[in-house]
Tab-separated table of C-alpha atoms and ligand atoms in Angstrom:
chain	number	residue	atom	x	y	z
A	983	MET	CA	70.167	-38.402	82.416
A	984	ASP	CA	70.261	-40.965	85.204
A	985	SER	CA	68.127	-39.957	88.157
A	986	LEU	CA	68.370	-43.004	90.430
A	987	ASP	CA	70.287	-43.080	93.690
A	988	VAL	CA	71.489	-46.607	93.010
A	989	ALA	CA	73.877	-46.722	95.954
A	990	ARG	CA	70.889	-46.256	98.241
A	991	ILE	CA	68.694	-48.639	96.244
A	992	LYS	CA	71.335	-51.382	96.396
A	993	LYS	CA	71.245	-51.268	100.191
A	994	ASP	CA	67.566	-52.280	100.047
A	995	PHE	CA	68.497	-55.651	98.498
A	996	PRO	CA	70.236	-57.836	101.076
A	997	ILE	CA	71.120	-60.569	98.581
A	998	LEU	CA	73.326	-58.131	96.667
A	999	GLU	CA	75.713	-58.132	99.657
A	1000	ARG	CA	76.468	-61.800	99.092
A	1001	VAL	CA	80.053	-62.703	98.378
A	1002	VAL	CA	80.584	-65.296	95.647
A	1003	ASN	CA	84.055	-66.612	94.883
A	1004	ASP	CA	85.507	-63.927	97.172
A	1005	LYS	CA	83.730	-61.196	95.243
A	1006	GLN	CA	80.583	-59.273	95.995
A	1007	ILE	CA	77.944	-60.625	93.671
A	1008	VAL	CA	77.075	-58.699	90.511
A	1009	TYR	CA	73.581	-59.792	89.607
A	1010	LEU	CA	72.903	-59.394	85.890
A	1011	ASP	CA	70.292	-62.109	85.343
A	1012	ASN	CA	67.236	-59.936	85.824
A	1013	ALA	CA	65.395	-61.144	82.733
A	1014	ALA	CA	65.243	-64.573	84.400
A	1015	THR	CA	64.160	-63.296	87.805
A	1016	THR	CA	64.759	-60.230	89.932
A	1017	GLN	CA	65.828	-59.830	93.564
A	1018	LYS	CA	63.611	-58.689	96.411
A	1019	PRO	CA	64.028	-55.583	98.539
A	1020	THR	CA	63.788	-55.926	102.319
A	1021	SER	CA	60.319	-54.353	102.268
A	1022	VAL	CA	58.987	-57.193	100.080
A	1023	ILE	CA	60.682	-59.869	102.178
A	1024	GLU	CA	59.267	-58.316	105.352
A	1025	LYS	CA	55.778	-57.933	103.939
A	1026	ILE	CA	55.738	-61.659	103.136
A	1027	ASN	CA	57.164	-62.494	106.574
A	1028	ASP	CA	54.635	-60.268	108.335
A	1029	TYR	CA	51.784	-61.879	106.458
A	1030	ASN	CA	53.006	-65.336	107.484
A	1031	ARG	CA	53.720	-64.282	111.056
A	1032	PHE	CA	50.565	-62.337	111.802
A	1033	SER	CA	47.784	-62.750	109.241
A	1034	HIS	CA	48.057	-66.120	107.506
A	1035	ALA	CA	44.692	-67.821	106.916
A	1036	ASN	CA	42.513	-68.975	104.051
A	1037	PRO	CA	41.008	-65.797	102.585
A	1038	HIS	CA	37.405	-65.061	101.536
A	1039	ARG	CA	34.289	-65.944	103.501
A	1040	GLY	CA	36.161	-66.650	106.718
A	1041	ALA	CA	34.535	-65.044	109.776
A	1042	HIS	CA	37.639	-64.927	111.961
A	1043	ILE	CA	40.094	-62.072	112.119
A	1044	LEU	CA	42.976	-63.848	110.400
A	1045	SER	CA	40.819	-64.706	107.400
A	1046	VAL	CA	39.532	-61.139	107.278
A	1047	GLU	CA	43.098	-59.795	107.274
A	1048	SER	CA	44.244	-62.308	104.693
A	1049	THR	CA	41.304	-61.335	102.459
A	1050	LYS	CA	42.160	-57.668	102.859
A	1051	ILE	CA	45.786	-58.197	101.831
A	1052	TYR	CA	44.666	-60.197	98.785
A	1053	ASP	CA	42.100	-57.569	97.787
A	1054	ASP	CA	44.556	-54.716	98.377
A	1055	ALA	CA	47.040	-56.456	96.067
A	1056	LYS	CA	44.379	-56.665	93.350
A	1057	GLU	CA	43.575	-52.992	93.797
A	1058	LYS	CA	47.283	-52.159	93.565
A	1059	VAL	CA	47.754	-54.145	90.337
A	1060	LYS	CA	44.638	-52.523	88.915
A	1061	SER	CA	45.949	-49.023	89.501
A	1062	PHE	CA	49.507	-49.984	88.447
A	1063	ILE	CA	48.347	-50.907	84.938
A	1064	ASN	CA	45.348	-48.533	84.994
A	1065	ALA	CA	42.673	-51.192	84.464
A	1066	HIS	CA	39.017	-50.196	84.831
A	1067	SER	CA	38.283	-52.469	87.777
A	1068	THR	CA	39.625	-55.365	89.817
A	1069	GLU	CA	37.177	-57.607	87.956
A	1070	GLU	CA	39.694	-57.406	85.129
A	1071	ILE	CA	42.602	-58.629	87.269
A	1072	ILE	CA	43.057	-62.386	87.707
A	1073	PHE	CA	45.878	-63.772	89.824
A	1074	THR	CA	47.577	-66.815	88.345
A	1075	ARG	CA	50.856	-68.583	89.099
A	1076	ASN	CA	52.882	-66.766	86.453
A	1077	THR	CA	52.924	-65.515	82.845
A	1078	THR	CA	52.956	-69.104	81.624
A	1079	GLU	CA	49.763	-69.988	83.446
A	1080	SER	CA	48.098	-66.749	82.308
A	1081	LEU	CA	48.852	-67.591	78.672
A	1082	ASN	CA	47.651	-71.164	79.100
A	1083	LEU	CA	44.461	-69.876	80.713
A	1084	ILE	CA	43.726	-67.685	77.679
A	1085	ALA	CA	44.543	-70.480	75.242
A	1086	GLN	CA	42.483	-73.099	77.079
A	1087	SER	CA	39.546	-70.810	77.781
A	1088	TYR	CA	39.343	-68.178	75.023
A	1089	GLY	CA	41.109	-70.367	72.477
A	1090	ARG	CA	38.961	-73.463	73.051
A	1091	GLU	CA	35.763	-71.380	72.988
A	1092	PHE	CA	36.426	-69.056	70.068
A	1093	ILE	CA	39.107	-70.436	67.734
A	1094	GLU	CA	37.630	-72.316	64.800
A	1095	LYS	CA	38.906	-74.407	61.914
A	1096	GLY	CA	40.918	-72.289	59.465
A	1097	ASP	CA	41.323	-69.340	61.889
A	1098	GLU	CA	44.774	-67.855	62.149
A	1099	ILE	CA	46.738	-67.283	65.340
A	1100	VAL	CA	49.764	-65.018	64.977
A	1101	ILE	CA	52.767	-64.886	67.311
A	1102	THR	CA	56.324	-63.558	66.941
A	1103	ILE	CA	59.349	-65.674	66.127
A	1104	SER	CA	60.873	-64.089	69.256
A	1105	SER	CA	58.154	-65.540	71.484
A	1106	HIS	CA	59.059	-67.297	74.714
A	1107	HIS	CA	58.061	-70.993	74.686
A	1108	SER	CA	55.194	-70.151	77.027
A	1109	ASN	CA	53.723	-68.067	74.206
A	1110	ILE	CA	54.304	-70.784	71.630
A	1111	LEU	CA	53.286	-74.139	73.084
A	1112	PRO	CA	49.743	-73.180	74.193
A	1113	TRP	CA	49.029	-71.908	70.657
A	1114	GLN	CA	50.571	-74.931	68.977
A	1115	ARG	CA	48.194	-77.123	70.950
A	1116	ILE	CA	45.088	-75.040	70.204
A	1117	ALA	CA	46.032	-74.764	66.516
A	1118	LYS	CA	46.349	-78.565	66.317
A	1119	GLU	CA	43.135	-79.204	68.251
A	1120	LYS	CA	41.085	-76.747	66.231
A	1121	ASP	CA	42.723	-77.207	62.856
A	1122	ALA	CA	43.694	-73.546	62.980
A	1123	ILE	CA	46.860	-72.037	61.479
A	1124	LEU	CA	49.762	-70.780	63.589
A	1125	LYS	CA	51.716	-68.016	61.841
A	1126	TYR	CA	54.847	-66.149	62.838
A	1127	LEU	CA	55.924	-62.534	62.555
A	1128	TYR	CA	59.622	-62.556	61.647
A	1129	LEU	CA	62.157	-59.978	62.803
A	1130	ASP	CA	64.609	-58.160	60.510
A	1131	LYS	CA	68.383	-58.635	60.717
A	1132	ASP	CA	68.617	-56.001	63.462
A	1133	GLY	CA	66.149	-57.957	65.601
A	1134	ARG	CA	63.291	-55.533	65.042
A	1135	LEU	CA	59.754	-56.261	63.943
A	1136	PRO	CA	58.994	-54.370	60.710
A	1137	MET	CA	55.421	-53.046	60.435
A	1138	GLU	CA	55.297	-54.481	56.879
A	1139	GLU	CA	55.455	-57.920	58.458
A	1140	VAL	CA	52.482	-57.012	60.650
A	1141	TYR	CA	50.518	-55.699	57.623
A	1142	LYS	CA	51.321	-58.865	55.698
A	1143	LYS	CA	50.518	-61.461	58.375
A	1144	ILE	CA	47.584	-59.949	60.246
A	1145	THR	CA	44.493	-60.238	58.119
A	1146	LYS	CA	40.752	-60.599	58.551
A	1147	LYS	CA	41.435	-64.297	59.183
A	1148	THR	CA	43.584	-63.556	62.246
A	1149	LYS	CA	41.583	-64.385	65.338
A	1150	LEU	CA	44.369	-63.764	67.823
A	1151	LEU	CA	47.725	-62.036	67.981
A	1152	SER	CA	49.914	-62.827	70.990
A	1153	ILE	CA	53.027	-60.688	71.165
A	1154	GLU	CA	55.687	-59.925	73.766
A	1155	GLY	CA	56.192	-56.319	74.877
A	1156	MET	CA	59.949	-56.887	75.044
A	1157	SER	CA	61.931	-59.844	73.747
A	1158	ASN	CA	63.568	-61.786	76.583
A	1159	VAL	CA	66.471	-62.631	74.268
A	1160	LEU	CA	67.119	-59.502	72.187
A	1161	GLY	CA	65.705	-56.720	74.342
A	1162	THR	CA	63.673	-55.436	71.376
A	1163	ILE	CA	60.617	-53.389	72.356
A	1164	HIS	CA	57.861	-53.738	69.771
A	1165	PRO	CA	55.641	-50.785	68.731
A	1166	LEU	CA	52.644	-52.284	70.516
A	1167	LYS	CA	50.213	-49.393	70.199
A	1168	GLU	CA	50.561	-49.230	66.439
A	1169	ILE	CA	50.354	-53.010	66.125
A	1170	ILE	CA	47.292	-53.294	68.376
A	1171	LYS	CA	45.475	-50.557	66.461
A	1172	TYR	CA	46.140	-52.317	63.191
A	1173	ALA	CA	45.133	-55.726	64.580
A	1174	HIS	CA	41.894	-54.359	65.997
A	1175	ASN	CA	41.030	-52.918	62.580
A	1176	MET	CA	41.295	-56.473	61.285
A	1177	GLY	CA	39.011	-57.735	64.054
A	1178	THR	CA	41.936	-59.464	65.815
A	1179	LYS	CA	42.128	-59.786	69.597
A	1180	VAL	CA	45.559	-58.990	71.044
A	1181	ILE	CA	47.390	-60.546	73.979
A	1182	VAL	CA	50.487	-58.771	75.263
A	1183	ASP	CA	53.071	-60.935	76.993
A	1184	GLY	CA	54.353	-58.325	79.395
A	1185	ALA	CA	56.742	-60.599	81.330
A	1186	GLN	CA	59.713	-58.466	80.266
A	1187	SER	CA	58.015	-55.143	79.631
A	1188	VAL	CA	55.714	-54.550	82.613
A	1189	PRO	CA	58.655	-54.508	85.099
A	1190	HIS	CA	60.503	-51.880	83.036
A	1191	ILE	CA	58.067	-49.801	80.974
A	1192	LYS	CA	55.033	-47.881	82.215
A	1193	ILE	CA	51.961	-49.639	80.888
A	1194	ASP	CA	48.480	-48.197	80.797
A	1195	VAL	CA	46.052	-50.809	79.531
A	1196	LYS	CA	43.402	-48.212	78.686
A	1197	ASP	CA	45.843	-46.346	76.484
A	1198	LEU	CA	47.432	-49.488	75.026
A	1199	ASP	CA	44.007	-51.033	74.394
A	1200	ALA	CA	45.345	-54.618	74.528
A	1201	ASP	CA	42.631	-57.204	75.104
A	1202	PHE	CA	44.845	-59.167	77.489
A	1203	LEU	CA	48.077	-58.409	79.343
A	1204	VAL	CA	50.031	-61.050	81.264
A	1205	PHE	CA	53.053	-60.811	83.547
A	1206	SER	CA	54.910	-62.400	86.504
A	1207	ALA	CA	55.631	-60.888	89.920
A	1208	HIS	CA	59.065	-62.499	90.177
A	1209	LYS	CA	60.445	-60.365	87.334
A	1210	MET	CA	59.433	-57.140	89.104
A	1211	LEU	CA	60.913	-57.538	92.606
A	1212	GLY	CA	58.051	-59.761	93.785
A	1213	PRO	CA	57.888	-63.425	94.741
A	1214	MET	CA	57.714	-66.472	92.494
A	1215	GLY	CA	54.384	-68.285	92.194
A	1216	ILE	CA	52.124	-65.329	91.465
A	1217	GLY	CA	51.339	-63.809	88.099
A	1218	VAL	CA	48.711	-61.593	86.571
A	1219	LEU	CA	46.195	-61.921	83.803
A	1220	TYR	CA	44.502	-58.685	82.827
A	1221	GLY	CA	41.607	-59.005	80.397
A	1222	LYS	CA	38.925	-56.623	79.207
A	1223	LYS	CA	35.845	-57.299	81.298
A	1224	GLU	CA	33.472	-58.111	78.451
A	1225	ILE	CA	35.959	-60.593	76.999
A	1226	LEU	CA	36.627	-62.307	80.340
A	1227	GLU	CA	32.882	-62.544	80.887
A	1228	SER	CA	32.465	-64.332	77.584
A	1229	MET	CA	35.094	-66.949	78.474
A	1230	PRO	CA	34.461	-70.260	80.264
A	1231	PRO	CA	36.422	-70.944	83.467
A	1232	PHE	CA	39.857	-72.520	83.094
A	1233	LEU	CA	40.120	-74.527	86.334
A	1234	LEU	CA	37.103	-75.843	88.192
A	1235	GLY	CA	36.686	-76.330	91.930
A	1236	GLY	CA	36.382	-74.407	95.163
A	1237	ASP	CA	36.081	-70.630	95.351
A	1238	MET	CA	35.057	-70.153	91.720
A	1239	ILE	CA	31.420	-71.234	91.996
A	1240	GLU	CA	28.119	-69.539	92.649
A	1241	TYR	CA	26.042	-72.680	93.205
A	1242	VAL	CA	26.729	-76.399	92.844
A	1243	SER	CA	24.056	-79.075	92.527
A	1244	GLU	CA	24.551	-82.800	91.945
A	1245	GLN	CA	24.746	-82.537	88.171
A	1246	ASP	CA	25.457	-78.896	87.405
A	1247	SER	CA	27.147	-75.727	88.633
A	1248	SER	CA	27.071	-72.005	88.058
A	1249	PHE	CA	30.116	-69.828	88.389
A	1250	ALA	CA	31.123	-66.888	90.538
A	1251	PRO	CA	31.408	-63.450	88.924
A	1252	LEU	CA	34.760	-62.001	87.808
A	1253	PRO	CA	37.485	-62.220	88.863
A	1254	PHE	CA	36.717	-65.272	91.051
A	1255	LYS	CA	35.451	-67.321	88.103
A	1256	PHE	CA	39.101	-67.711	87.085
A	1257	GLU	CA	40.585	-68.208	90.553
A	1258	ALA	CA	39.804	-71.778	91.540
A	1259	GLY	CA	41.180	-73.147	94.804
A	1260	THR	CA	43.096	-71.476	97.598
A	1261	GLN	CA	45.062	-68.558	96.260
A	1262	ASN	CA	48.625	-67.418	96.879
A	1263	VAL	CA	48.022	-64.702	99.452
A	1264	GLU	CA	51.638	-64.404	100.550
A	1265	GLY	CA	52.508	-63.975	96.873
A	1266	ALA	CA	49.865	-61.272	96.570
A	1267	ALA	CA	51.316	-59.536	99.637
A	1268	GLY	CA	54.776	-59.621	98.081
A	1269	LEU	CA	53.518	-58.353	94.729
A	1270	LEU	CA	51.676	-55.511	96.442
A	1271	GLU	CA	54.841	-54.403	98.189
A	1272	ALA	CA	56.956	-54.863	95.051
A	1273	ILE	CA	54.676	-52.488	93.158
A	1274	ASN	CA	54.864	-50.016	96.043
A	1275	TYR	CA	58.648	-50.128	95.788
A	1276	LEU	CA	58.662	-49.689	91.994
A	1277	GLU	CA	56.161	-46.839	92.157
A	1278	ASN	CA	58.197	-45.113	94.797
A	1279	ILE	CA	61.223	-45.063	92.507
A	1280	GLY	CA	59.134	-44.507	89.363
A	1281	ILE	CA	59.048	-46.891	86.390
A	1282	GLU	CA	60.057	-44.060	84.034
A	1283	ASN	CA	63.167	-43.395	86.153
A	1284	ILE	CA	64.000	-47.101	86.150
A	1285	LYS	CA	63.727	-47.194	82.360
A	1286	LEU	CA	66.020	-44.170	81.992
A	1287	HIS	CA	68.541	-45.735	84.351
A	1288	GLU	CA	68.523	-48.992	82.373
A	1289	GLU	CA	68.998	-47.042	79.150
A	1290	VAL	CA	72.148	-45.427	80.543
A	1291	LEU	CA	73.539	-48.823	81.585
A	1292	THR	CA	72.580	-50.521	78.326
A	1293	GLN	CA	73.960	-47.819	76.049
A	1294	TYR	CA	77.234	-47.744	77.999
A	1295	THR	CA	77.592	-51.536	77.905
A	1296	LEU	CA	76.526	-51.933	74.280
A	1297	GLU	CA	79.015	-49.323	73.049
A	1298	LYS	CA	81.886	-51.000	74.872
A	1299	MET	CA	80.814	-54.458	73.703
A	1300	MET	CA	80.658	-53.293	70.096
A	1301	ASN	CA	84.369	-52.435	70.290
A	1302	ILE	CA	85.302	-56.002	71.187
A	1303	SER	CA	86.176	-57.652	67.883
A	1304	TYR	CA	85.552	-61.299	68.877
A	1305	LEU	CA	82.107	-60.621	70.269
A	1306	ASP	CA	78.795	-60.874	68.386
A	1307	ILE	CA	75.717	-59.091	69.690
A	1308	GLN	CA	72.302	-60.469	68.772
A	1309	GLY	CA	69.573	-57.851	68.617
A	1310	PRO	CA	69.383	-54.075	68.148
A	1311	LEU	CA	72.697	-52.227	68.421
A	1312	ASP	CA	71.214	-48.786	68.908
A	1313	MET	CA	69.075	-47.603	71.781
A	1314	GLU	CA	65.897	-47.000	69.844
A	1315	ASN	CA	63.099	-49.150	71.217
A	1316	ARG	CA	65.257	-51.545	73.178
A	1317	GLY	CA	65.465	-52.436	76.821
A	1318	GLY	CA	68.234	-53.573	79.153
A	1319	ILE	CA	68.739	-57.086	77.788
A	1320	ILE	CA	71.815	-57.883	75.680
A	1321	SER	CA	72.420	-61.296	74.114
A	1322	PHE	CA	75.876	-62.081	72.820
A	1323	THR	CA	78.288	-64.800	71.807
A	1324	ILE	CA	82.061	-64.843	72.108
A	1325	LYS	CA	83.955	-66.285	69.153
A	1326	ASP	CA	85.040	-69.923	69.716
A	1327	VAL	CA	83.437	-69.994	73.198
A	1328	HIS	CA	80.329	-71.903	74.212
A	1329	PRO	CA	77.883	-69.524	75.979
A	1330	HIS	CA	77.761	-71.893	78.976
A	1331	ASP	CA	81.529	-71.531	79.366
A	1332	THR	CA	81.132	-67.754	79.257
A	1333	ALA	CA	78.521	-67.858	82.049
A	1334	THR	CA	80.629	-70.275	84.124
A	1335	ILE	CA	83.770	-68.168	83.784
A	1336	LEU	CA	81.807	-65.027	84.707
A	1337	ASP	CA	80.494	-66.829	87.781
A	1338	SER	CA	84.073	-67.220	88.954
A	1339	TYR	CA	84.207	-63.386	88.937
A	1340	GLY	CA	81.020	-63.311	91.020
A	1341	ILE	CA	78.975	-62.188	88.015
A	1342	ALA	CA	75.583	-63.816	87.420
A	1343	ILE	CA	74.442	-63.925	83.795
A	1344	ARG	CA	72.432	-66.526	81.857
A	1345	SER	CA	73.245	-68.673	78.881
A	1346	GLY	CA	71.256	-71.085	76.776
A	1347	HIS	CA	68.313	-70.850	74.414
A	1348	HIS	CA	66.331	-68.683	76.867
A	1349	CYS	CA	63.149	-70.695	76.181
A	1350	ALA	CA	63.139	-69.336	72.643
A	1351	GLN	CA	64.340	-72.195	70.454
A	1352	PRO	CA	62.482	-71.089	67.288
A	1353	LEU	CA	64.241	-67.702	67.593
A	1354	MET	CA	67.629	-69.379	68.069
A	1355	HIS	CA	66.990	-71.465	64.977
A	1356	TYR	CA	65.879	-68.387	63.031
A	1357	MET	CA	69.030	-66.494	64.064
A	1358	GLY	CA	71.243	-69.482	63.311
A	1359	VAL	CA	72.783	-69.719	66.784
A	1360	PRO	CA	72.274	-72.661	69.158
A	1361	SER	CA	72.438	-70.478	72.258
A	1362	THR	CA	73.634	-67.109	73.559
A	1363	SER	CA	74.855	-65.523	76.761
A	1364	ARG	CA	72.552	-62.849	78.126
A	1365	VAL	CA	73.138	-59.925	80.444
A	1366	SER	CA	70.091	-58.082	81.771
A	1367	PHE	CA	69.891	-54.985	83.969
A	1368	TYR	CA	67.521	-53.658	86.584
A	1369	LEU	CA	67.211	-50.692	88.895
A	1370	TYR	CA	69.906	-51.850	91.361
A	1371	ASN	CA	72.661	-52.273	88.755
A	1372	THR	CA	75.422	-49.687	88.436
A	1373	LEU	CA	77.990	-48.610	85.852
A	1374	GLU	CA	80.502	-50.324	88.132
A	1375	ASP	CA	78.565	-53.595	87.649
A	1376	ALA	CA	78.725	-53.027	83.885
A	1377	ASP	CA	82.489	-52.397	84.099
A	1378	LYS	CA	83.036	-55.601	86.096
A	1379	PHE	CA	81.041	-57.504	83.485
A	1380	LEU	CA	83.014	-55.912	80.617
A	1381	TYR	CA	86.317	-56.666	82.328
A	1382	ALA	CA	85.306	-60.296	82.838
A	1383	ILE	CA	84.098	-60.915	79.280
A	1384	LYS	CA	87.391	-59.542	77.970
A	1385	ASN	CA	89.117	-62.295	79.944
A	1386	VAL	CA	86.942	-65.204	78.828
A	1387	ARG	CA	89.006	-66.123	75.760
A	1388	LYS	CA	92.267	-65.795	77.690
A	1389	TRP	CA	90.888	-68.155	80.339
A	1390	LEU	CA	90.327	-70.724	77.647
A	1391	GLY	CA	93.849	-70.347	76.296
A	1392	TYR	CA	93.273	-68.091	73.287
A	1393	GLY	CA	95.865	-65.353	72.745
A	1394	SER	CA	93.336	-62.543	72.997
B	1170	LIG	N1	57.378	-64.548	78.386
B	1170	LIG	C1	58.554	-63.934	78.411
B	1170	LIG	C2	58.843	-62.874	77.391
B	1170	LIG	C3	59.494	-64.256	79.394
B	1170	LIG	O1	60.662	-63.650	79.407
B	1170	LIG	C4	59.174	-65.236	80.340
B	1170	LIG	C5	60.171	-65.643	81.421
B	1170	LIG	N2	61.468	-65.815	80.976
B	1170	LIG	C6	57.930	-65.852	80.270
B	1170	LIG	C7	57.049	-65.489	79.293
B	1170	LIG	C8	57.517	-66.916	81.258
B	1170	LIG	O2	57.464	-66.362	82.540
B	1170	LIG	P1	57.202	-67.313	83.787
B	1170	LIG	O3	58.307	-68.313	83.775
B	1170	LIG	O4	57.265	-66.394	84.955
B	1170	LIG	O5	55.883	-67.936	83.581
């Protein structure tokens, strides 16, 4: 049952009123980035208009206000994912930087020769490259969990690949290409029994699925504000306090120190140890308001709404004979991302033709080239839903994809 008043929600997103090629835009590229409601745009504007200053330690009113906004955003993220304290919440630039921070700090400190690092074949490049580098530097072994033909991760693969030698597992909550949602709780429990630390790449899952880090028990969780109605340039790294405390700082400089002498320095306590330099306060303000908006609607309601849209679209797509869908065809453990290819048509042509209908989708390798190689396709087109999409949007998309081959001169 769909419980969202999407007509009302849509009105909160001014960009969705834009007309493209004489048609009101249908935005279906949410896995790449999401749009901002007026409340987020205004929160950022208000910060810039009234309270902008360098936060922390400033005595003047603007600095005090800027600090408060930054700290409130931390508090909001903490409660959103149910972390124990704001010491466990580090603001970064994005998911990519959060993953690099873990690799460069935890990885450099704790990975040793012969250790194994396990990731999924469906990983985004930002969860591959940092581990490739650490594996090379440390003479460690990078292993992959492979998906089955339906795009799901079988637990047997987890049992086979995660062993006492596995130092780290870094796994996405939801694949940005296939929409597959992995059984994280079960996987994390198993990994912990093997003594493995687990990082969850929540770039695609945190915006759509309620996450409670205490319940999930992941050691790290990373995500980006821009995929959950917030601004670009701010991301989150959650880490268990005792693990973060054991890690050396990633970047060195202002704001992350306790004391600096000519030849040596000591570092500030968490979370500041990992937040060197002037931080993105307007980003924090936007993220704070984005979470307010999502909480107001309810993440569970958003997920249900996306399930309705995805099931509807998938069923119709499955009846189109010249269309191939990559990833799970049923609704079990999948989110609102559908990758597909149209027979004889390059995915870029599909996206370009859809743009002429005012429909925004993405095509390419989606920063997942090893997955593309594994699936035997060079690229796909990808449609991805969020809370402001409607069945009417899905119908416009379905109508347009049925016309792609005709556009290119095929009979049907
Ligand atoms: N991981 C996944 C699963 C993603 O989908 C993305 C973004 N496409 C990223 C990581 C990287 O996110 P960002 O570009 O915000 O760093």
